[in-house]
Every structure is written in C-alpha cells, then in structure tokens.
CSV table of C-alpha atoms in Angstrom, one decimal:
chain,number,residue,atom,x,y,z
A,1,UNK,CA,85.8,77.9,128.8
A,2,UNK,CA,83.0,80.8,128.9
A,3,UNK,CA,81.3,81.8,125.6
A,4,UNK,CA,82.3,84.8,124.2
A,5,UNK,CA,79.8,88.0,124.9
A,6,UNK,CA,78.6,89.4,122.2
A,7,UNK,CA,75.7,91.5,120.3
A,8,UNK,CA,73.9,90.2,117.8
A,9,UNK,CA,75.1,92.6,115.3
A,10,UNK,CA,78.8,90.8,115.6
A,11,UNK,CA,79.0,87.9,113.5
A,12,UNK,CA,81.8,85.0,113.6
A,13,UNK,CA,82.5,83.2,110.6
A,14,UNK,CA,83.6,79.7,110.4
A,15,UNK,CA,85.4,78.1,107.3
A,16,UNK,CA,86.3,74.7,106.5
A,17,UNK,CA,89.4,74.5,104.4
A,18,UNK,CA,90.2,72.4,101.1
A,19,UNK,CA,92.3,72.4,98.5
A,20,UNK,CA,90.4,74.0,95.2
A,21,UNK,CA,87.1,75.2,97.7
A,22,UNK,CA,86.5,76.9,101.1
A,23,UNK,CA,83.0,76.3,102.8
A,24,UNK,CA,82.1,79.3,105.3
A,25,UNK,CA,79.1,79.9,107.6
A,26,UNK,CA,78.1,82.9,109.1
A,27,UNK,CA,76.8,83.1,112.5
A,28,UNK,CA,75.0,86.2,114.6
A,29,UNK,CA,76.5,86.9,118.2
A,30,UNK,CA,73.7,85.0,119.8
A,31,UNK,CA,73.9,82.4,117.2
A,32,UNK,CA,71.4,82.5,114.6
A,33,UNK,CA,72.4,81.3,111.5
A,34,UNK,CA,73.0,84.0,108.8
A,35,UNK,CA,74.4,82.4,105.5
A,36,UNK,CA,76.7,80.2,103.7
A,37,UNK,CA,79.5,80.9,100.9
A,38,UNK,CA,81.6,78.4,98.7
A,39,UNK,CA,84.5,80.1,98.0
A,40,UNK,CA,87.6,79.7,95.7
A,41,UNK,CA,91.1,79.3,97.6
A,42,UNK,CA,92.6,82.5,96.4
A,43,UNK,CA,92.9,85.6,96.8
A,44,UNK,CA,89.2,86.9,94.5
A,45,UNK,CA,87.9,84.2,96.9
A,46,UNK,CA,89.2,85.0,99.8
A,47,UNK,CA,88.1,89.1,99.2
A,48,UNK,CA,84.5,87.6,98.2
A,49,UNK,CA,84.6,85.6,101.3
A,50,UNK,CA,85.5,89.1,103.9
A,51,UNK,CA,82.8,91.1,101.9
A,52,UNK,CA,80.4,88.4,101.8
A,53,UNK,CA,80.7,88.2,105.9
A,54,UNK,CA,80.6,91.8,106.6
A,55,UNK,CA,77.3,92.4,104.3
A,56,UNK,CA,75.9,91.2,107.5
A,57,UNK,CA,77.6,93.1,110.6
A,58,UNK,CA,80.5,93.6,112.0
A,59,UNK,CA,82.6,90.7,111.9
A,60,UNK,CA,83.9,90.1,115.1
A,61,UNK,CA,86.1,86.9,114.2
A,62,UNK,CA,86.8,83.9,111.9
A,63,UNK,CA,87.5,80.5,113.3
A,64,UNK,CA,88.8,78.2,110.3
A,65,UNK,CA,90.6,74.6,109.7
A,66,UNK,CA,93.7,73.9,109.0
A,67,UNK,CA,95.5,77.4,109.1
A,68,UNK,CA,98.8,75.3,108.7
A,69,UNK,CA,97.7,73.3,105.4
A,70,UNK,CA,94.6,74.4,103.5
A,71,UNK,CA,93.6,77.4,105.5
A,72,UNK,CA,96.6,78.7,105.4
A,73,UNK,CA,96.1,81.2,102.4
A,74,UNK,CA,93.3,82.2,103.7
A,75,UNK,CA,94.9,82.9,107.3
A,76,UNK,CA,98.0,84.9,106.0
A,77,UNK,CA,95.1,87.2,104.2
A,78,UNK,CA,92.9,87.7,107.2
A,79,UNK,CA,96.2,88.2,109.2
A,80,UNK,CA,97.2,91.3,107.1
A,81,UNK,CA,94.0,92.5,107.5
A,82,UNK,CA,93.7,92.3,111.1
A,83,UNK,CA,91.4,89.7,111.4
A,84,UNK,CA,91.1,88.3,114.4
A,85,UNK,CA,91.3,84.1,113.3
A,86,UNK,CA,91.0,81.1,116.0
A,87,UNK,CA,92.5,77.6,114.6
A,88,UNK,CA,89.3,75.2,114.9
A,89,UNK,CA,89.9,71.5,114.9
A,90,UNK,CA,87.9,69.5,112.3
A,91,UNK,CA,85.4,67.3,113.9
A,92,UNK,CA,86.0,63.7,114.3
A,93,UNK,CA,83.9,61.6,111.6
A,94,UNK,CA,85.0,58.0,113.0
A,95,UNK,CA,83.5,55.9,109.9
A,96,UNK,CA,82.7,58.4,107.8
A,97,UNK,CA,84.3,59.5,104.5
A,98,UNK,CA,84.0,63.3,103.8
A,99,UNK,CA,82.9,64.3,100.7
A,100,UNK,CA,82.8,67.6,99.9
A,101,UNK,CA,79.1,69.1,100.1
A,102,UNK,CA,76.5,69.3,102.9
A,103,UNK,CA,79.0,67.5,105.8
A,104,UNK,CA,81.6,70.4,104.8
A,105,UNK,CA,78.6,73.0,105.4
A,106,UNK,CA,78.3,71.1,109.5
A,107,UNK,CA,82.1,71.6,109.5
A,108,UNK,CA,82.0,75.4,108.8
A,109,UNK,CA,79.1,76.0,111.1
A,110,UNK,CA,81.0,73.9,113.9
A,111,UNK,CA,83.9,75.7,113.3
A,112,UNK,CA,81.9,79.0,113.9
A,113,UNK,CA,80.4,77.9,117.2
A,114,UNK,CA,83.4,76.3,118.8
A,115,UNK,CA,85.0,80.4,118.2
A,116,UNK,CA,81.2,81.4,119.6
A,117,UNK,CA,80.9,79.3,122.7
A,118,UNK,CA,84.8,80.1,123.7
A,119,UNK,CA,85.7,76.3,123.5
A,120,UNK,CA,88.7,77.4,120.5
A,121,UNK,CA,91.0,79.2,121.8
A,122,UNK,CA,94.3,78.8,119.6
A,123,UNK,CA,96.3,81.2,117.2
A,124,UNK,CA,97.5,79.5,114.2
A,125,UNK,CA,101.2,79.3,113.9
A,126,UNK,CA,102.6,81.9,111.4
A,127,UNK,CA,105.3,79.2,110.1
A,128,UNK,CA,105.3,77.8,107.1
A,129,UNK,CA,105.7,74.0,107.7
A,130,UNK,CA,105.6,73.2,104.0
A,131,UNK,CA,106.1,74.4,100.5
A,132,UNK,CA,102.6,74.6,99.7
A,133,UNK,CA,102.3,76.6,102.9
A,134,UNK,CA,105.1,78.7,101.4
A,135,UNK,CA,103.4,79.3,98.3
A,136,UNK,CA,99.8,80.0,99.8
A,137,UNK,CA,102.0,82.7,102.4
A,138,UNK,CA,103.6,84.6,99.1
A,139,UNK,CA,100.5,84.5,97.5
A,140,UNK,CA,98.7,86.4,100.4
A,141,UNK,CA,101.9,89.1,100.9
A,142,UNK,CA,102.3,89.5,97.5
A,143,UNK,CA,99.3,90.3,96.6
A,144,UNK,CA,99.0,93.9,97.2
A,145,UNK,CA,102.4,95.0,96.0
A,146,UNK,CA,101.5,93.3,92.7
A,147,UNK,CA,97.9,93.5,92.3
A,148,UNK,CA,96.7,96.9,94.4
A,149,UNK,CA,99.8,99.4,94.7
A,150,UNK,CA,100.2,101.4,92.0
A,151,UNK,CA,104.1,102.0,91.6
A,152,UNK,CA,105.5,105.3,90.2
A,153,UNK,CA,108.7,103.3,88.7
A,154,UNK,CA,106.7,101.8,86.6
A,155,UNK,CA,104.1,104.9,84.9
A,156,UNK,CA,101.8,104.6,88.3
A,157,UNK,CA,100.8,100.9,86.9
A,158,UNK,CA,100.9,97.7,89.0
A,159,UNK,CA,102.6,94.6,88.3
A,160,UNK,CA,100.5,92.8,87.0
A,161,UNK,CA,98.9,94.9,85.0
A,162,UNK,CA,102.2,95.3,83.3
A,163,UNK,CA,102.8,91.5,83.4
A,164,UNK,CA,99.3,90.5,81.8
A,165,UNK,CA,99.3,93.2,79.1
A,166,UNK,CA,96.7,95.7,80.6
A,167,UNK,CA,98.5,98.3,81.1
A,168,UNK,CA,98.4,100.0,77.6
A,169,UNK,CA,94.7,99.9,77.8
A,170,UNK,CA,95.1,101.5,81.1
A,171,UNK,CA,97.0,104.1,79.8
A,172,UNK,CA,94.6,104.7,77.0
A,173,UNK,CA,91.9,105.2,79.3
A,174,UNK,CA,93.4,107.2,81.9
A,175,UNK,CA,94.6,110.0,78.5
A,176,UNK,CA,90.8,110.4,77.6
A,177,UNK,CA,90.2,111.3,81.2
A,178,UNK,CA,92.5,114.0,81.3
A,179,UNK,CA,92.0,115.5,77.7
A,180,UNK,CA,88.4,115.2,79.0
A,181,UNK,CA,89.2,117.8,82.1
A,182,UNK,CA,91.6,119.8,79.9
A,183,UNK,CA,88.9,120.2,77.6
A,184,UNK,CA,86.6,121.7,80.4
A,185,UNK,CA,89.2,123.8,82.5
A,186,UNK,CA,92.4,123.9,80.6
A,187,UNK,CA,93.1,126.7,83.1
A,188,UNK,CA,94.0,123.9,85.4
A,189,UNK,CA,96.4,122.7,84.0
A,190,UNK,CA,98.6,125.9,83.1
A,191,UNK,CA,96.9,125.7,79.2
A,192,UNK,CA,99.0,122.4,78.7
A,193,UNK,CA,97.5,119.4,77.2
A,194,UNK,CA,98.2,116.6,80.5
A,195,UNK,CA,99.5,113.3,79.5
A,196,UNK,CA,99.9,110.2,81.8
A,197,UNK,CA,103.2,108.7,82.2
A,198,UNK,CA,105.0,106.3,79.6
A,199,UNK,CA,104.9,102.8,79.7
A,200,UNK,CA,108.2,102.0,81.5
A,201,UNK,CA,110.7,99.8,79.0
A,202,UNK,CA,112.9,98.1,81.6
A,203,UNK,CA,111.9,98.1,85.3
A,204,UNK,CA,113.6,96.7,88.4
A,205,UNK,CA,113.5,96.3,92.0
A,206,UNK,CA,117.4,97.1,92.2
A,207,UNK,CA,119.1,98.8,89.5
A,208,UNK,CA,121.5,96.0,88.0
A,209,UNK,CA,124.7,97.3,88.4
A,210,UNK,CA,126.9,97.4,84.4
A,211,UNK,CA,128.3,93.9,84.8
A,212,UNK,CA,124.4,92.6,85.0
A,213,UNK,CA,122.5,94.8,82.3
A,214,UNK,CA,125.5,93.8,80.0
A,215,UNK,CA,124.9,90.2,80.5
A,216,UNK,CA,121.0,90.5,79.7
A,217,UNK,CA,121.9,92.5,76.4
C-alpha cells in the first residue's frame, strides 16, 4: 500500500490506548517527529490531546489502538468531531511484558507511521461490543448536551452545572455583567434593570404526565 502524500505542515497523530492513560505522538507529513502527550482517558484528556496536536498544523489524521476496547472513548470523540481515525494494530512484543512508559511511547509513534506510510487502512467499528465500550460511547455523546449546551429549560445553564452546584455562582456572575451594561447604557435596555433567568426548580426531558409528578410528591 502507497504512503499517504502529504505536506509537511499536516501532521498524523498516533495514540496507544490504556485504561487510566493514553500515550500519543505527533508526527509531520514527511515524518519528523513533533512531540509527545500522556493523556487522561476522558473527555479533558481527550480535548487536551486534539488541541495539543493541532498547536502544530493541521491535523490531517489520528491512527490509534484499540478503538473497540481502550480507544474507544477516544474514537467516539474524534468521530463527532470529524476526525478522520485509522484502527492501528499494536505491535507484536513476543517475550516482552509492556509496561506502561517508554515502549508505550514506540507504540504511539508506530501507530502514527503505519497511518503515514498507508500500511493501516481500517475504520474502527462503531459498535459497542461491551459495556465498558458502552459506557466510554455515552461518555463521548453526552458530553456536549451536558457539559457545553447551554439549555433554555433550565435558565440558559447546562447540566452539569446544575448537577454539581455551579450554577448559582453562574447566575451571580452573569447579574453583575448586566447591571454592569445597564449602568453604562440603560438606554439599552428600555430603562429596565435586566436580570438573568431563575434557577429552574424541577426540570425534565419530558414533562411527567399527573399520574408521575404525583408519585414523586
């Protein structure tokens, strides 16, 4: 299979997989080595990991192990984000126990050149054969509706600033930005003080029909 052209502003990433820790390495299109990243497996680490790779170029691709296990997080969130990812298969170590440290940094860099030089070629299944796979594909969908949109149900918050307890705060902050434009242009806003929304009370997805909101009171 023919390597992949490319410029040397594109970069490919390659990341080996674990459980609590994701090793990447950052290669240029012609090769050169640009970096490495240890990386937690959620979704902070997984953000740090995409800014991380394209403080260097354009990233052109990720090729990563075990999209259907460990990378699997990881690949749902690059997915969404219209990544393109390559599964890479780990290289054989016949003897040798892996220990997670400079043989995981080989792995990553491996993983990046088998993408470069056009010898991985295969899309990760979008399946989830497991229910840690499960769990690692909600944590990747979810995590915009709960941690990004801002949902005008509940006072233009997200979810989990509502679940964790930030939201208050939130509110607090958001008043003393508006009194602060009232007080320069009240004219703006008709000569009325503006106030952010309430904190919502009750919130739902569906609204519980009278049988249900009985039951829960």
């Amino acid at each position: 299979m023919a390597s992949i052209a490319l410029e040397r502003t594109d970069v490919v990433v390659g990341v080996g997989t674990h459980k609590d820790e994701h090793v990447a390495v950052a290669l240029d299109g012609l090769g050169g080595h640009l970096g490495e990243l240890f990386a937690s497996t959620d979704r902070d680490g997984y953000a740090r990991l995409v800014e991380w790779a394209g403080a260097f170029w354009k990233v052109n691709s990720f090729g990563a192990e075990g999209c259907g296990s460990y990378g699997s997080g990881l690949y749902q969130f690059l997915r969404r984000r219209n990544y393109s990812v390559t599964e890479v298969n780990r290289p054989a170590r016949k003897g040798e126990r892996r220990l997670l440290g400079k043989s995981d940094v080989i792995d990553a860099e491996h993983a990046a050149r088998e993408v470069l030089a056009g010898r991985a070629t295969t899309t990760p299944k979008s399946s989830n054969g497991s229910i840690e796979d499960a769990r690692a594909f909600c944590e990747a969908f979810l995590a915009y509706p709960n941690h990004d949109h801002r949902h005008s149900g509940i006072g233009y918050h997200t979810p989990a600033s509502i679940h964790y307890g930030t939201a208050k705060e939130v509110r607090s902050q958001r008043a003393a930005t508006l009194g602060a434009a009232y007080a320069v242009n009240p004219t703006r806003f008709g000569g009325r003080m503006p106030h952010p929304p309430e904190l919502p009370t009750v919130a739902w997805i569906n609204d519980p029909n009278e049988e249900v909101t009985q039951k829960a009171s």
